[in-house]
């Protein structure tokens, strides 16, 4: 038997899945996936039947022996013990009752471990209570804010329109690891002769999707983009039809002409020939006069000036005539919920106060009044936030912490109550993608193991046990309401039958160069900051002591801290492997036969060092996702630094050194 479902992991694929169920459960006892197989839905236009290793592993992952299948409550002995749902939910409700009049002492932290219409249930519960919530983003905040500043709202051309590009510039999107299906589109484009230029500090797996590469210094994209814009200005190549659609063009022009090309190029470690290449791509020479599409990865905005980098790339796309046209555009991202009506949770109430995500440990320690109750769901902040050890201590210091989880993560292991949630393939949901306009329906194809419950029912279970219960809407109504969006024309029944639908959105964003600002004009950046290229100081230590950028790139078989292949998370104490360029000067002072450490002002981690050509010499590449409990989370040595815009986390700004 087959059922249609969808993958709601934190990945913009949002793949439609075909779940192949075994005919007889009894015959598949020895199979770690219980006889269930997952494949891609060939009818889905974006994912085209292709599903990644993590998607294929979903069936086995849900049956992992590490899965939490009953509520856990911390006992007087300090350990977590199995409890009944009644006990666990009543305990949570009584703690909330005691704080009902001081909602500022209740903090709700929700991540993107899973998203969708029903996933809003915990937001609904805690908004109804007026509790405190998070501010900013660990993910895409700086770039989002940059797009909002430039366009008035984030948007990009439809994913299908990429097929009309005559040339492509990829600013650091990892097409092999993070963006499988986008990678397939780029591969097809190359087969048709569309040339692809990749710009990054290296260490990614983009070689198979690249014709020409520019290797730049980490965090310096804005200088390369500015240099390309400067050439357009020097050549008077921005027609009034474009400059007239921007605000502040004259001032912007003056500012850039006052810089020197040589300074800009040295700030990003690019050669004049690299700039020639980028100009060829953006001025439509590489694509024989056809438009150039620009892909913006999210890695390039995980820096102190990450927002500014996105703004300069957008400005280059705009001023070179590639904005608002089919085959062109700047693809950064969209809100995954924008074509659904998810307002039921937001309308429930406003938060008493907010806590900055990138600085959560400090925010919790300094909070006045203190946080007395913390609820975390679909989130592993103790692992994924900067300065993870400090956050671990701050969480431990809170009177009462509840974590809704499927595994005993670095966060869940510090909870007073762990509530076991259903996972992908087990729970019903409707959700969108942060890249394409398809909406997915995930059917509950497999039974929930043990006493596991849907997140929606968990939040409702607490709400109805409060002394003053909070009424919950019906599940079905929430799903139907989600589809009552001006961008959708589909009934719940139709969506269930097909597994996906496409939201109605213009194929070209910003057609006619009319933007979402009230005056419909584009906004050019007001400044170009040279700091960040020069030495900066962190924790009183100069970058001379810590000369290398630590780039914590994602791993193909993990989604963030979630292990794709069950059992692959090594906890044998073996050091994590990092990569540096063969010409990295730190190598000369290292004895690779002795233990090597990556050292930041925040701590040190044992590592194994590998060399890999093509990486910027001032860079160490470390995979992210390892667990603190196994000594493998890079966030143990990463400082909390906020990006210039959007309250993002500047993980890649972290400087380190290598030593024995
Ligand atoms: N397999 C897998 N897929 C995932 C995830 C996962 O954990 N595993 N996570 C998902 C999530 S939450 C996200 S946010 C996305 C992120 O996916 P991506 O947008 O690909 O972003 P990152 O992995 O953060 O960034 C890595 C890329 O940025 C490049 N880069 C780093 N610094 C710079 C720079 O200064 N300039 C330029 N031009 N490039 C730079 C690196 O070379 C690398 O190619 O992936 C999603 N998909
Ligand atoms: N060093 C470093 N750290 C980073 C980054 C970086 O570039 N460098 N990038 C950051 C990025 S892009 C992101 S998006 C964040 C991600 O940070 P998180 O949102 O914390 O990501 P995950 O590690 O995937 O944690 C999600 C958790 O949700 C759980 N989960 C899965 N399904 C469900 C469900 O249905 N219900 C519930 N309740 N839980 C579920 C999973 O088991 C998992 O533990 O991390 C950031 N951390
Ligand atoms: S993690 Fe894999 S299966 Fe899931 S949405 Fe992303 S590409 Fe698709
Ligand atoms: Mo992310």
Short mmCIF file of C-alpha atoms in Angstrom, two decimals, residues 129-395:
data_model
loop_
_atom_site.label_atom_id
_atom_site.label_comp_id
_atom_site.label_asym_id
_atom_site.label_seq_id
_atom_site.Cartn_x
_atom_site.Cartn_y
_atom_site.Cartn_z
CA UNK A 129 -1.02 33.23 27.91
CA UNK A 130 0.85 36.39 26.83
CA UNK A 131 4.15 34.62 27.50
CA UNK A 132 7.57 35.89 26.42
CA UNK A 133 9.01 34.63 23.14
CA UNK A 134 12.14 34.72 20.99
CA UNK A 135 13.34 37.61 18.84
CA UNK A 136 15.52 37.33 15.73
CA UNK A 137 16.68 34.23 13.91
CA UNK A 138 19.55 31.74 14.03
CA UNK A 139 19.02 31.08 10.35
CA UNK A 140 18.24 33.71 7.72
CA UNK A 141 17.48 36.87 9.73
CA UNK A 142 20.09 39.22 8.30
CA UNK A 143 19.31 38.43 4.67
CA UNK A 144 15.57 38.60 5.26
CA UNK A 145 15.89 42.04 6.78
CA UNK A 146 18.16 43.06 3.88
CA UNK A 147 15.57 42.00 1.29
CA UNK A 148 12.90 43.80 3.25
CA UNK A 149 15.01 46.95 3.31
CA UNK A 150 15.70 46.76 -0.44
CA UNK A 151 12.38 45.54 -1.86
CA UNK A 152 9.97 46.38 0.95
CA UNK A 153 9.27 42.65 1.45
CA UNK A 154 11.21 39.47 0.71
CA UNK A 155 10.29 37.89 -2.62
CA UNK A 156 11.93 36.27 -5.61
CA UNK A 157 10.95 34.91 -9.01
CA UNK A 158 9.09 31.62 -9.03
CA UNK A 159 11.37 28.60 -8.76
CA UNK A 160 10.26 27.44 -12.25
CA UNK A 161 11.45 30.70 -13.77
CA UNK A 162 15.08 29.73 -13.12
CA UNK A 163 14.75 27.59 -16.26
CA UNK A 164 14.65 30.86 -18.25
CA UNK A 165 18.04 32.07 -17.02
CA UNK A 166 20.76 32.46 -19.66
CA UNK A 167 23.47 32.53 -16.99
CA UNK A 168 23.59 31.89 -13.25
CA UNK A 169 25.66 33.36 -10.43
CA UNK A 170 25.67 31.27 -7.27
CA UNK A 171 26.73 33.25 -4.21
CA UNK A 172 27.48 30.37 -1.86
CA UNK A 173 24.32 28.25 -2.00
CA UNK A 174 25.51 24.71 -1.35
CA UNK A 175 23.71 22.95 -4.21
CA UNK A 176 24.95 19.49 -3.28
CA UNK A 177 24.24 19.56 0.45
CA UNK A 178 21.48 22.01 1.27
CA UNK A 179 19.53 22.37 -1.95
CA UNK A 180 19.31 19.09 -3.81
CA UNK A 181 16.46 20.05 -6.15
CA UNK A 182 17.76 23.50 -6.93
CA UNK A 183 21.01 21.69 -7.72
CA UNK A 184 19.16 19.47 -10.20
CA UNK A 185 17.73 22.55 -11.93
CA UNK A 186 21.19 24.10 -12.16
CA UNK A 187 22.60 20.84 -13.49
CA UNK A 188 19.91 20.75 -16.20
CA UNK A 189 20.61 24.39 -17.04
CA UNK A 190 24.31 23.61 -17.47
CA UNK A 191 23.42 20.74 -19.80
CA UNK A 192 21.61 23.32 -21.94
CA UNK A 193 24.79 25.40 -22.00
CA UNK A 194 23.86 27.92 -19.29
CA UNK A 195 27.15 28.98 -17.63
CA UNK A 196 27.34 29.02 -13.83
CA UNK A 197 29.67 31.21 -11.78
CA UNK A 198 30.13 30.21 -8.14
CA UNK A 199 31.38 32.67 -5.55
CA UNK A 200 32.35 31.37 -2.12
CA UNK A 201 35.26 30.87 0.27
CA UNK A 202 35.31 27.22 -0.86
CA UNK A 203 34.81 24.02 1.11
CA UNK A 204 31.37 23.45 -0.38
CA UNK A 205 30.42 20.71 -2.85
CA UNK A 206 29.52 22.99 -5.74
CA UNK A 207 32.18 21.86 -8.22
CA UNK A 208 29.70 19.70 -10.11
CA UNK A 209 27.45 22.76 -10.54
CA UNK A 210 30.10 25.26 -11.56
CA UNK A 211 31.86 26.46 -14.70
CA UNK A 212 33.92 29.22 -13.12
CA UNK A 213 34.73 29.88 -9.49
CA UNK A 214 35.70 32.99 -7.59
CA UNK A 215 37.15 32.29 -4.18
CA UNK A 216 36.62 35.17 -1.82
CA UNK A 217 37.48 35.99 1.76
CA UNK A 218 34.72 34.89 4.14
CA UNK A 219 32.14 37.60 4.84
CA UNK A 220 33.32 39.93 2.08
CA UNK A 221 30.72 39.51 -0.70
CA UNK A 222 29.62 43.11 -0.33
CA UNK A 223 33.00 44.35 -1.56
CA UNK A 224 32.98 42.19 -4.68
CA UNK A 225 29.39 43.19 -5.47
CA UNK A 226 30.24 46.85 -4.80
CA UNK A 227 33.23 46.64 -7.14
CA UNK A 228 31.00 45.27 -9.91
CA UNK A 229 28.45 48.04 -9.31
CA UNK A 230 31.27 50.59 -9.35
CA UNK A 231 32.28 49.43 -12.82
CA UNK A 232 28.68 49.88 -14.01
CA UNK A 233 28.75 53.41 -12.61
CA UNK A 234 32.15 54.28 -14.07
CA UNK A 235 30.91 53.09 -17.48
CA UNK A 236 27.64 54.98 -17.08
CA UNK A 237 25.93 51.68 -17.76
CA UNK A 238 22.90 52.13 -15.48
CA UNK A 239 20.07 53.47 -17.66
CA UNK A 240 17.69 56.08 -16.19
CA UNK A 241 14.85 53.54 -16.54
CA UNK A 242 16.60 51.62 -13.76
CA UNK A 243 18.24 54.34 -11.66
CA UNK A 244 14.92 56.21 -11.72
CA UNK A 245 13.27 53.25 -9.98
CA UNK A 246 15.61 53.56 -6.98
CA UNK A 247 15.74 56.03 -4.15
CA UNK A 248 19.01 57.82 -3.40
CA UNK A 249 20.83 56.82 -6.59
CA UNK A 250 22.91 60.02 -6.78
CA UNK A 251 24.20 59.66 -3.25
CA UNK A 252 24.86 55.96 -3.70
CA UNK A 253 26.79 56.65 -6.91
CA UNK A 254 28.94 59.27 -5.20
CA UNK A 255 29.66 56.97 -2.30
CA UNK A 256 30.84 54.13 -4.52
CA UNK A 257 32.84 56.32 -6.87
CA UNK A 258 34.70 57.64 -3.82
CA UNK A 259 36.02 54.13 -3.15
CA UNK A 260 38.79 52.55 -5.20
CA UNK A 261 38.40 49.31 -7.10
CA UNK A 262 41.74 48.11 -5.80
CA UNK A 263 40.65 48.65 -2.18
CA UNK A 264 37.38 46.84 -2.75
CA UNK A 265 39.11 43.89 -4.38
CA UNK A 266 41.75 43.64 -1.70
CA UNK A 267 38.99 43.67 0.95
CA UNK A 268 37.54 40.48 -0.57
CA UNK A 269 40.83 38.93 -1.77
CA UNK A 270 39.63 38.90 -5.38
CA UNK A 271 41.75 39.63 -8.45
CA UNK A 272 40.81 42.09 -11.21
CA UNK A 273 40.23 39.07 -13.46
CA UNK A 274 37.64 37.79 -10.97
CA UNK A 275 35.83 41.09 -11.21
CA UNK A 276 35.96 40.91 -15.02
CA UNK A 277 34.28 37.51 -14.75
CA UNK A 278 31.51 38.69 -12.43
CA UNK A 279 30.90 41.72 -14.67
CA UNK A 280 30.65 39.46 -17.71
CA UNK A 281 27.97 37.43 -15.95
CA UNK A 282 26.00 40.38 -14.63
CA UNK A 283 26.24 42.40 -17.85
CA UNK A 284 24.69 39.55 -19.83
CA UNK A 285 27.84 38.75 -21.78
CA UNK A 286 28.21 35.24 -20.35
CA UNK A 287 24.60 34.43 -21.31
CA UNK A 288 24.84 35.94 -24.82
CA UNK A 289 22.54 38.82 -23.96
CA UNK A 290 20.06 36.78 -21.92
CA UNK A 291 19.26 37.43 -18.26
CA UNK A 292 21.38 36.29 -15.34
CA UNK A 293 19.75 34.75 -12.28
CA UNK A 294 21.53 35.16 -8.94
CA UNK A 295 21.25 32.59 -6.15
CA UNK A 296 22.05 33.86 -2.66
CA UNK A 297 23.00 31.27 -0.05
CA UNK A 298 22.35 31.83 3.59
CA UNK A 299 25.96 31.20 4.55
CA UNK A 300 27.05 34.60 3.29
CA UNK A 301 24.82 36.44 5.77
CA UNK A 302 26.07 34.64 8.90
CA UNK A 303 28.52 37.51 9.48
CA UNK A 304 28.60 40.80 11.37
CA UNK A 305 27.92 42.60 8.06
CA UNK A 306 25.85 39.79 6.56
CA UNK A 307 22.85 42.01 5.87
CA UNK A 308 25.03 44.49 4.03
CA UNK A 309 26.43 41.73 1.82
CA UNK A 310 22.94 40.67 0.77
CA UNK A 311 22.01 44.31 0.11
CA UNK A 312 24.99 44.85 -2.22
CA UNK A 313 24.30 41.65 -4.15
CA UNK A 314 20.65 42.68 -4.54
CA UNK A 315 21.79 46.15 -5.66
CA UNK A 316 24.07 44.60 -8.27
CA UNK A 317 21.19 42.51 -9.62
CA UNK A 318 18.99 45.61 -9.73
CA UNK A 319 21.45 48.05 -11.32
CA UNK A 320 22.67 45.53 -13.91
CA UNK A 321 19.14 45.18 -15.25
CA UNK A 322 18.50 41.66 -13.98
CA UNK A 323 15.76 42.50 -11.48
CA UNK A 324 12.08 42.21 -12.31
CA UNK A 325 12.73 40.13 -15.44
CA UNK A 326 12.05 36.52 -16.33
CA UNK A 327 15.24 34.47 -16.13
CA UNK A 328 16.85 37.00 -13.80
CA UNK A 329 16.24 37.97 -10.20
CA UNK A 330 17.89 37.52 -6.84
CA UNK A 331 16.81 34.28 -5.17
CA UNK A 332 17.32 34.61 -1.43
CA UNK A 333 14.18 33.17 0.12
CA UNK A 334 10.54 33.65 1.01
CA UNK A 335 8.52 33.02 4.13
CA UNK A 336 7.42 29.39 4.10
CA UNK A 337 4.03 30.33 5.54
CA UNK A 338 3.26 33.24 3.22
CA UNK A 339 0.68 31.47 1.09
CA UNK A 340 -1.17 29.91 4.03
CA UNK A 341 -3.44 31.53 6.59
CA UNK A 342 -1.64 30.74 9.84
CA UNK A 343 -2.97 33.75 11.70
CA UNK A 344 -4.88 31.72 14.28
CA UNK A 345 -1.89 31.61 16.58
CA UNK A 346 -0.76 35.19 16.11
CA UNK A 347 -4.20 36.58 16.85
CA UNK A 348 -4.30 34.81 20.21
CA UNK A 349 -2.25 37.46 22.00
CA UNK A 350 0.95 39.48 22.21
CA UNK A 351 4.13 38.46 24.03
CA UNK A 352 5.00 40.06 27.37
CA UNK A 353 8.62 40.52 26.24
CA UNK A 354 11.11 39.08 23.77
CA UNK A 355 14.53 37.41 24.12
CA UNK A 356 17.24 37.79 21.47
CA UNK A 357 18.00 34.33 20.06
CA UNK A 358 21.67 34.90 19.24
CA UNK A 359 22.31 36.00 22.84
CA UNK A 360 19.91 33.68 24.63
CA UNK A 361 22.30 32.67 27.42
CA UNK A 362 23.01 36.29 28.35
CA UNK A 363 19.39 37.30 27.95
CA UNK A 364 18.26 34.53 30.33
CA UNK A 365 20.94 35.23 32.91
CA UNK A 366 20.19 38.96 32.96
CA UNK A 367 16.40 38.68 32.71
CA UNK A 368 14.54 40.74 35.28
CA UNK A 369 12.15 39.33 36.35
CA UNK A 370 13.65 35.88 35.92
CA UNK A 371 12.24 33.26 33.61
CA UNK A 372 10.62 30.61 35.80
CA UNK A 373 9.05 28.39 33.14
CA UNK A 374 10.60 27.51 29.77
CA UNK A 375 8.79 25.58 27.04
CA UNK A 376 10.84 24.46 24.03
CA UNK A 377 9.43 22.70 21.01
CA UNK A 378 10.87 21.69 17.60
CA UNK A 379 14.10 23.34 18.67
CA UNK A 380 17.48 22.27 20.03
CA UNK A 381 18.83 25.64 21.17
CA UNK A 382 21.32 24.22 23.67
CA UNK A 383 23.04 22.62 20.70
CA UNK A 384 22.44 25.11 17.90
CA UNK A 385 22.84 28.50 19.60
CA UNK A 386 26.15 30.31 19.84
CA UNK A 387 27.91 29.86 23.19
CA UNK A 388 26.05 26.61 23.75
CA UNK A 389 27.67 25.73 27.10
CA UNK A 390 26.51 29.03 28.61
CA UNK A 391 22.99 28.38 27.34
CA UNK A 392 23.13 24.87 28.81
CA UNK A 393 23.89 26.39 32.22
CA UNK A 394 21.21 29.07 31.83
CA UNK A 395 18.59 26.45 30.96
#
